Amino acid sequence: MKVKIFLKENDSFMGDFDIRKNCKKSTINEKAKEYIQKHYNCQIRRSIPTGRIDFATGTSDISYVLFGENLPFRNYYLVMEEAK
């Protein structure tokens, strides 16, 4: 499965990485933090989810806020795509 990272404020693409298909959300979030630290040379101390979930329609708008040093951006979201 390919996971893509986008900025929340202007929906610009920041990067992508591959991960196995049946991973938990916590594993995907940890891999995203590792990817950001490696490619943007920053130190992430904490990542907090924010957003909303609409239970009536089943849609969610979850993004993550980063706290740390030398951060290139503060708010991002993830998009998962199935491998073809």
N, CA, C and O of each residue as an XYZ file, in Angstrom:
336
protein
N       0.845     -1.148      0.000
C       0.000      0.000      0.000
C       0.904      1.227      0.000
O       1.937      1.237      0.669
N       0.524      2.252     -0.739
C       1.270      3.489     -0.796
C       0.553      4.532      0.051
O      -0.656      4.725     -0.079
N       1.307      5.205      0.921
C       0.774      6.253      1.783
C       1.378      7.577      1.327
O       2.597      7.703      1.214
N       0.519      8.564      1.067
C       0.969      9.875      0.617
C       0.724     10.894      1.719
O      -0.281     10.837      2.427
N       1.666     11.833      1.854
C       1.589     12.883      2.867
C       1.282     14.204      2.165
O       1.964     14.584      1.213
N       0.246     14.902      2.646
C      -0.151     16.188      2.092
C      -0.213     17.224      3.204
O      -0.527     16.898      4.349
N       0.091     18.487      2.859
C      -0.087     19.594      3.803
C      -1.553     19.905      3.946
O      -2.296     19.847      2.966
N      -1.988     20.236      5.145
C      -3.389     20.545      5.397
C      -3.775     21.920      4.870
O      -4.880     22.084      4.352
N      -2.891     22.917      4.988
C      -3.276     24.284      4.653
C      -3.449     24.538      3.159
O      -4.310     25.329      2.773
N      -2.649     23.885      2.305
C      -2.798     24.148      0.874
C      -2.839     22.877      0.022
O      -2.710     22.954     -1.200
N      -3.014     21.735      0.636
C      -3.145     20.443     -0.054
C      -1.982     20.132     -0.998
O      -2.188     19.497     -2.032
N      -0.776     20.563     -0.665
C       0.374     20.253     -1.511
C       0.996     18.923     -1.075
O       0.999     18.584      0.109
N       1.515     18.188     -2.038
C       2.107     16.870     -1.831
C       3.486     17.029     -1.195
O       4.303     17.817     -1.671
N       3.750     16.277     -0.111
C       5.027     16.366      0.586
C       5.875     15.103      0.453
O       7.091     15.168      0.634
N       5.277     13.971      0.145
C       6.050     12.751     -0.006
C       5.166     11.519      0.088
O       3.983     11.602      0.417
N       5.771     10.371     -0.210
C       5.042      9.109     -0.105
C       5.996      7.991      0.288
O       7.209      8.096      0.107
N       5.431      6.928      0.825
C       6.210      5.758      1.207
C       5.317      4.527      1.096
O       4.090      4.629      1.093
N       5.954      3.366      1.006
C       5.230      2.098      0.903
C       5.177      1.431      2.268
O       6.090      1.554      3.084
N       4.076      0.719      2.488
C       3.879      0.002      3.737
C       3.036     -1.233      3.434
O       2.298     -1.252      2.449
N       3.138     -2.250      4.260
C       2.354     -3.457      3.981
C       0.868     -3.188      4.177
O       0.485     -2.223      4.839
N       0.046     -4.034      3.607
C      -1.373     -3.759      3.451
C      -2.171     -3.700      4.759
O      -3.019     -2.819      4.903
N      -1.933     -4.590      5.702
C      -2.794     -4.702      6.888
C      -2.177     -4.077      8.136
O      -2.255     -4.666      9.214
N      -1.571     -2.907      8.015
C      -0.966     -2.232      9.169
C      -2.014     -1.497      9.982
O      -3.047     -1.079      9.459
N      -1.735     -1.347     11.269
C      -2.588     -0.544     12.140
C      -2.329      0.930     11.864
O      -1.295      1.293     11.303
N      -3.283      1.784     12.267
C      -3.134      3.225     12.095
C      -1.921      3.746     12.850
O      -1.227      4.639     12.362
N      -1.657      3.202     14.031
C      -0.514      3.677     14.815
C       0.803      3.380     14.099
O       1.727      4.191     14.158
N       0.906      2.238     13.426
C       2.103      1.896     12.671
C       2.278      2.833     11.486
O       3.391      3.275     11.203
N       1.194      3.137     10.797
C       1.247      4.048      9.652
C       1.676      5.438     10.109
O       2.476      6.089      9.437
N       1.153      5.900     11.243
C       1.531      7.214     11.769
C       2.999      7.256     12.174
O       3.675      8.256     11.936
N       3.500      6.188     12.781
C       4.912      6.131     13.156
C       5.810      6.154     11.919
O       6.832      6.841     11.910
N       5.440      5.414     10.885
C       6.218      5.416      9.644
C       6.194      6.787      8.980
O       7.194      7.208      8.399
N       5.065      7.488      9.060
C       4.972      8.840      8.499
C       5.900      9.787      9.253
O       6.584     10.604      8.637
N       5.928      9.686     10.575
C       6.822     10.532     11.366
C       8.289     10.225     11.051
O       9.105     11.141     10.951
N       8.626      8.947     10.894
C       9.992      8.571     10.523
C      10.355      9.136      9.158
O      11.463      9.640      8.970
N       9.431      9.056      8.201
C       9.674      9.581      6.855
C       9.933     11.090      6.904
O      10.865     11.579      6.265
N       9.115     11.825      7.657
C       9.269     13.280      7.754
C      10.600     13.632      8.402
O      11.296     14.535      7.938
N      10.960     12.928      9.472
C      12.226     13.203     10.143
C      13.414     12.925      9.239
O      14.386     13.680      9.237
N      13.343     11.856      8.476
C      14.454     11.466      7.606
C      14.611     12.418      6.425
O      15.728     12.836      6.121
N      13.513     12.768      5.754
C      13.600     13.548      4.525
C      13.646     15.058      4.736
O      14.095     15.784      3.849
N      13.193     15.545      5.891
C      13.176     16.983      6.139
C      14.113     17.410      7.263
O      14.102     18.572      7.669
N      14.929     16.477      7.771
C      15.955     16.761      8.765
C      15.397     17.560      9.947
O      15.863     18.662     10.240
N      14.415     17.000     10.604
C      13.797     17.657     11.757
C      13.633     16.632     12.876
O      13.844     15.436     12.672
N      13.260     17.107     14.045
C      13.034     16.242     15.194
C      11.589     16.399     15.645
O      11.181     17.490     16.043
N      10.806     15.317     15.588
C       9.405     15.349     15.998
C       9.301     14.748     17.391
O       9.698     13.605     17.617
N       8.764     15.527     18.322
C       8.565     15.024     19.685
C       7.200     14.400     19.849
O       7.051     13.377     20.519
N       6.189     15.022     19.229
C       4.816     14.573     19.447
C       3.984     14.862     18.219
O       4.225     15.835     17.505
N       3.003     14.012     17.977
C       2.050     14.187     16.891
C       0.648     13.978     17.457
O       0.365     12.938     18.052
N      -0.228     14.967     17.273
C      -1.572     14.898     17.845
C      -2.604     14.917     16.717
O      -2.564     15.808     15.868
N      -3.526     13.952     16.692
C      -4.583     13.977     15.666
C      -5.631     15.038     15.973
O      -5.949     15.295     17.134
N      -6.156     15.642     14.935
C      -7.205     16.639     15.080
C      -8.157     16.508     13.895
O      -7.767     16.014     12.837
N      -9.383     16.942     14.066
C     -10.349     16.872     12.978
C     -11.705     16.419     13.466
O     -12.053     16.575     14.636
N     -12.475     15.843     12.527
C     -13.823     15.411     12.889
C     -14.173     14.130     12.135
O     -13.608     13.835     11.082
N     -15.114     13.379     12.697
C     -15.649     12.175     12.080
C     -17.163     12.332     12.025
O     -17.798     12.589     13.048
N     -17.741     12.180     10.843
C     -19.189     12.264     10.677
C     -19.720     10.833     10.655
O     -19.573     10.129      9.656
N     -20.333     10.407     11.748
C     -20.805      9.035     11.857
C     -22.025      8.772     10.982
O     -22.273      7.622     10.619
N     -22.787      9.790     10.637
C     -23.965      9.608      9.794
C     -23.578      9.199      8.372
O     -24.211      8.327      7.777
N     -22.537      9.834      7.833
C     -22.117      9.519      6.459
C     -20.892      8.629      6.407
O     -20.590      8.064      5.356
N     -20.176      8.488      7.519
C     -18.990      7.642      7.548
C     -17.744      8.323      7.024
O     -16.751      7.645      6.758
N     -17.757      9.643      6.865
C     -16.583     10.359      6.378
C     -15.789     10.912      7.556
O     -16.337     11.197      8.621
N     -14.498     11.055      7.339
C     -13.643     11.615      8.379
C     -12.700     12.641      7.766
O     -12.324     12.543      6.598
N     -12.332     13.607      8.561
C     -11.402     14.658      8.168
C     -10.367     14.769      9.281
O     -10.405     15.698     10.087
N      -9.438     13.806      9.316
C      -8.439     13.735     10.379
C      -7.099     14.210      9.830
O      -6.647     13.742      8.785
N      -6.472     15.136     10.535
C      -5.119     15.575     10.207
C      -4.282     15.485     11.477
O      -4.811     15.231     12.559
N      -2.981     15.692     11.343
C      -2.060     15.542     12.462
C      -1.252     16.816     12.637
O      -0.760     17.385     11.663
N      -1.114     17.266     13.885
C      -0.333     18.449     14.215
C       0.977     17.978     14.827
O       0.984     17.140     15.728
N       2.093     18.522     14.331
C       3.418     18.131     14.793
C       3.968     19.136     15.800
O       3.712     20.336     15.707
N       4.735     18.615     16.769
C       5.463     19.443     17.720
C       6.901     18.939     17.739
O       7.134     17.732     17.820
N       7.861     19.844     17.666
C       9.263     19.454     17.668
C      10.154     20.600     17.246
O       9.770     21.764     17.363
N      11.359     20.281     16.749
C      12.324     21.281     16.317
C      12.567     21.200     14.816
O      12.539     20.117     14.232
N      12.806     22.365     14.192
C      13.131     22.506     12.763
C      12.057     21.905     11.861
O      12.379     21.289     10.845
N      10.804     22.074     12.215
C       9.714     21.488     11.437
C       9.474     22.292     10.162
O       9.354     23.516     10.226
N       9.401     21.626      8.996
C       9.114     22.333      7.745
C       7.633     22.690      7.615
O       7.282     23.605      6.869
N       6.773     21.985      8.325
C       5.333     22.243      8.341
C       4.769     21.724      9.648
O       5.423     20.940     10.336
N       3.553     22.154     10.006
C       2.978     21.776     11.287
C       1.778     20.845     11.178
O       1.531     20.057     12.090
N       1.031     20.918     10.089
C      -0.223     20.186      9.992
C      -0.244     19.403      8.679
O      -0.072     19.984      7.607
N      -0.453     18.089      8.758
C      -0.481     17.245      7.564
C      -1.580     16.202      7.690
O      -2.102     15.944      8.774
N      -1.917     15.609      6.545
C      -2.840     14.479      6.555
C      -2.320     13.398      5.622
O      -1.483     13.659      4.758
N      -2.822     12.183      5.804
C      -2.367     11.016      5.057
C      -3.473     10.503      4.143
O      -4.654     10.548      4.485
N      -3.061     10.010      2.963
C      -3.979      9.377      2.021
C      -3.414      8.014      1.690
O      -2.271      7.908      1.246
N      -4.208      6.957      1.901
C      -3.767      5.598      1.613
C      -4.316      5.149      0.268
O      -5.498      5.336     -0.020
N      -3.442      4.545     -0.567
C      -3.848      4.019     -1.864
C      -3.477      2.553     -1.936
O      -2.401      2.149     -1.497
N      -4.374      1.767     -2.491
C      -4.102      0.347     -2.699
C      -3.119      0.168     -3.863
O      -3.195      0.897     -4.853
N      -2.215     -0.778     -3.753
C      -1.291     -1.082     -4.844
C      -2.042     -1.815     -5.947
O      -2.912     -2.643     -5.676
N      -1.707     -1.510     -7.158
C      -2.396     -2.137     -8.312
C      -1.646     -3.304     -8.843
O      -2.086     -3.935     -9.804
